[in-house]
Amino acid sequence: MTAAETLAASGRFTIAAGLTHDELTAIEREFGFTFAADHRDFLAAGLPTGRGWVDWRNPDRATLRERLAMPVEGVLFDVAENAFWYGGWGPRPAETGAAVTTARGYLMTVPRVIPVYSHRYLPAAVPGQPVLSIYQTDVIHYGNDLLDWLNREFSLGSPDGSAVRPTVAFWRDLV
């Protein structure tokens, strides 16, 4: 059973009509990313709605932009407020404002992560990646793929016992 079928069969969430090819393409063009194939298939099969789910049809595009920006903004918060510094960025500037500016520049080059539910994300454009829980620099592996994540997050079935390591740059290092 696919992730979309598992979610629909649970009866726990309202599932709206899936996003059409044209809607998915328009979202990707508007926000400047490409859904991973498994994420795209999930959203095309049915759009979960309600608290926590991303409403890609929401006319309030600012809310969608905020959800997309949350992972980067969370890291920047930790740079400014919690002295976080990623070793791959080189030496940390002494002044906090300069550190945030430098970190922002580096973060613009890391793979984008796309919200699935609440603060659960999938990397853009890279299929077969684990679902990550990202809250500031607290990054946790939450499921090997969408189906495994649904099983773990919502107790919809048996989670996969194995652990797939994220391969996308930067985010894998924070797990």
Tab-separated table of C-alpha atoms in Angstrom:
chain	number	residue	atom	x	y	z
A	1	MET	CA	0.000	0.000	0.000
A	2	THR	CA	1.332	3.480	-0.829
A	3	ALA	CA	1.684	6.274	1.705
A	4	ALA	CA	-1.339	8.083	0.240
A	5	GLU	CA	-3.455	4.921	0.331
A	6	THR	CA	-2.406	4.201	3.923
A	7	LEU	CA	-3.283	7.711	5.047
A	8	ALA	CA	-6.658	7.657	3.266
A	9	ALA	CA	-7.516	4.190	4.599
A	10	SER	CA	-6.866	5.326	8.180
A	11	GLY	CA	-9.880	7.628	8.056
A	12	ARG	CA	-8.104	9.943	10.511
A	13	PHE	CA	-7.664	12.854	8.155
A	14	THR	CA	-9.711	14.660	5.567
A	15	ILE	CA	-8.189	14.090	2.159
A	16	ALA	CA	-9.039	16.620	-0.554
A	17	ALA	CA	-8.649	15.942	-4.245
A	18	GLY	CA	-5.013	15.482	-5.131
A	19	LEU	CA	-3.006	18.265	-6.666
A	20	THR	CA	-3.059	18.155	-10.438
A	21	HIS	CA	0.070	18.114	-12.562
A	22	ASP	CA	-0.590	21.770	-13.422
A	23	GLU	CA	-1.038	22.718	-9.744
A	24	LEU	CA	2.157	20.931	-8.714
A	25	THR	CA	4.095	22.555	-11.547
A	26	ALA	CA	2.713	25.999	-10.641
A	27	ILE	CA	3.715	25.539	-6.978
A	28	GLU	CA	7.215	24.492	-7.984
A	29	ARG	CA	7.553	27.464	-10.317
A	30	GLU	CA	6.151	29.949	-7.777
A	31	PHE	CA	8.322	28.833	-4.881
A	32	GLY	CA	11.440	27.839	-6.830
A	33	PHE	CA	11.831	24.160	-5.976
A	34	THR	CA	10.969	20.741	-7.374
A	35	PHE	CA	9.050	18.210	-5.303
A	36	ALA	CA	10.790	14.857	-4.943
A	37	ALA	CA	8.937	12.257	-7.045
A	38	ASP	CA	7.587	10.413	-3.981
A	39	HIS	CA	6.341	13.667	-2.422
A	40	ARG	CA	4.754	14.690	-5.723
A	41	ASP	CA	2.997	11.309	-6.057
A	42	PHE	CA	1.728	11.562	-2.464
A	43	LEU	CA	0.216	15.015	-3.055
A	44	ALA	CA	-1.234	14.007	-6.432
A	45	ALA	CA	-3.023	11.011	-4.890
A	46	GLY	CA	-4.789	13.164	-2.308
A	47	LEU	CA	-4.108	16.379	-0.393
A	48	PRO	CA	-4.300	15.834	3.376
A	49	THR	CA	-5.993	18.771	5.060
A	50	GLY	CA	-6.374	20.067	8.578
A	51	ARG	CA	-4.121	21.083	11.407
A	52	GLY	CA	-0.446	20.509	10.651
A	53	TRP	CA	-0.824	19.646	6.956
A	54	VAL	CA	0.460	22.034	4.296
A	55	ASP	CA	-2.400	23.621	2.382
A	56	TRP	CA	-0.771	24.086	-1.000
A	57	ARG	CA	-4.040	25.554	-2.336
A	58	ASN	CA	-4.080	28.271	0.324
A	59	PRO	CA	-4.509	31.673	-1.320
A	60	ASP	CA	-2.416	33.161	1.525
A	61	ARG	CA	0.919	32.615	-0.183
A	62	ALA	CA	2.793	34.407	2.631
A	63	THR	CA	1.901	31.537	4.981
A	64	LEU	CA	3.328	29.033	2.511
A	65	ARG	CA	6.496	31.100	2.127
A	66	GLU	CA	6.888	31.150	5.931
A	67	ARG	CA	6.528	27.353	6.129
A	68	LEU	CA	9.162	26.937	3.424
A	69	ALA	CA	11.522	29.372	5.186
A	70	MET	CA	11.174	27.849	8.666
A	71	PRO	CA	14.132	25.423	8.496
A	72	VAL	CA	16.598	28.120	7.418
A	73	GLU	CA	15.138	30.712	9.783
A	74	GLY	CA	15.382	28.186	12.630
A	75	VAL	CA	19.064	27.591	11.963
A	76	LEU	CA	19.658	31.352	11.820
A	77	PHE	CA	17.871	31.732	15.152
A	78	ASP	CA	20.254	29.209	16.694
A	79	VAL	CA	23.225	31.033	15.162
A	80	ALA	CA	22.047	34.315	16.699
A	81	GLU	CA	20.663	33.122	20.022
A	82	ASN	CA	22.347	29.819	20.840
A	83	ALA	CA	25.866	30.242	19.410
A	84	PHE	CA	25.303	27.462	16.861
A	85	TRP	CA	27.941	27.288	14.175
A	86	TYR	CA	28.332	24.584	11.534
A	87	GLY	CA	31.949	23.487	11.137
A	88	GLY	CA	31.716	23.446	7.333
A	89	TRP	CA	31.232	27.214	7.325
A	90	GLY	CA	34.761	27.925	8.518
A	91	PRO	CA	35.563	30.153	11.501
A	92	ARG	CA	32.606	31.897	13.119
A	93	PRO	CA	32.684	35.691	12.855
A	94	ALA	CA	33.037	37.317	16.272
A	95	GLU	CA	30.050	39.649	15.835
A	96	THR	CA	26.624	37.966	15.950
A	97	GLY	CA	25.199	40.008	13.061
A	98	ALA	CA	28.119	39.046	10.845
A	99	ALA	CA	27.733	35.396	11.885
A	100	VAL	CA	24.040	35.454	10.912
A	101	THR	CA	24.849	37.108	7.576
A	102	THR	CA	27.576	34.557	6.831
A	103	ALA	CA	25.346	31.642	7.862
A	104	ARG	CA	22.487	32.970	5.700
A	105	GLY	CA	24.814	32.962	2.693
A	106	TYR	CA	25.796	29.349	3.291
A	107	LEU	CA	22.213	28.280	3.965
A	108	MET	CA	21.152	29.621	0.573
A	109	THR	CA	23.310	26.870	-0.962
A	110	VAL	CA	22.038	23.862	1.025
A	111	PRO	CA	19.345	21.589	-0.430
A	112	ARG	CA	15.857	22.901	0.234
A	113	VAL	CA	13.547	20.921	2.416
A	114	ILE	CA	9.817	20.982	1.775
A	115	PRO	CA	7.214	20.759	4.541
A	116	VAL	CA	5.027	17.666	4.671
A	117	TYR	CA	3.318	18.048	8.046
A	118	SER	CA	3.995	20.371	10.984
A	119	HIS	CA	7.811	20.512	11.160
A	120	ARG	CA	8.347	17.300	9.166
A	121	TYR	CA	10.196	17.810	5.889
A	122	LEU	CA	11.376	16.023	2.780
A	123	PRO	CA	14.299	17.242	0.682
A	124	ALA	CA	13.275	18.852	-2.584
A	125	ALA	CA	13.935	16.979	-5.822
A	126	VAL	CA	15.653	13.951	-4.230
A	127	PRO	CA	13.354	10.900	-4.087
A	128	GLY	CA	13.631	8.169	-1.493
A	129	GLN	CA	14.934	10.352	1.315
A	130	PRO	CA	13.912	10.001	4.956
A	131	VAL	CA	11.345	12.331	6.477
A	132	LEU	CA	13.143	14.686	8.839
A	133	SER	CA	11.785	16.533	11.833
A	134	ILE	CA	13.446	19.948	11.705
A	135	TYR	CA	13.074	22.447	14.501
A	136	GLN	CA	15.899	24.974	14.465
A	137	THR	CA	19.071	22.829	14.511
A	138	ASP	CA	17.318	19.902	16.155
A	139	VAL	CA	17.068	17.521	13.188
A	140	ILE	CA	15.703	14.028	13.768
A	141	HIS	CA	15.210	11.116	11.393
A	142	TYR	CA	11.427	10.492	11.603
A	143	GLY	CA	10.876	7.857	8.948
A	144	ASN	CA	12.720	6.132	6.115
A	145	ASP	CA	10.198	7.418	3.569
A	146	LEU	CA	6.643	8.774	3.564
A	147	LEU	CA	5.028	5.418	4.338
A	148	ASP	CA	7.415	4.606	7.163
A	149	TRP	CA	6.948	8.117	8.569
A	150	LEU	CA	3.122	7.787	8.510
A	151	ASN	CA	3.402	4.454	10.317
A	152	ARG	CA	5.638	5.973	12.982
A	153	GLU	CA	4.007	9.395	13.344
A	154	PHE	CA	0.381	8.286	13.355
A	155	SER	CA	0.660	4.575	14.278
A	156	LEU	CA	-0.991	3.553	11.012
A	157	GLY	CA	0.930	0.311	10.554
A	158	SER	CA	4.243	-1.337	11.191
A	159	PRO	CA	7.233	0.957	10.854
A	160	ASP	CA	10.173	-0.227	8.823
A	161	GLY	CA	12.770	-1.505	11.289
A	162	SER	CA	15.748	-0.282	9.294
A	163	ALA	CA	17.148	3.226	9.306
A	164	VAL	CA	17.922	5.012	6.066
A	165	ARG	CA	20.504	7.727	6.518
A	166	PRO	CA	19.743	11.075	4.883
A	167	THR	CA	22.165	11.879	2.085
A	168	VAL	CA	21.363	15.526	1.385
A	169	ALA	CA	24.143	17.904	2.336
A	170	PHE	CA	23.996	19.901	5.558
A	171	TRP	CA	20.727	18.440	6.898
A	172	ARG	CA	22.266	14.937	7.174
A	173	ASP	CA	25.015	16.372	9.339
A	174	LEU	CA	22.533	17.768	11.850
A	175	VAL	CA	20.765	14.416	12.364
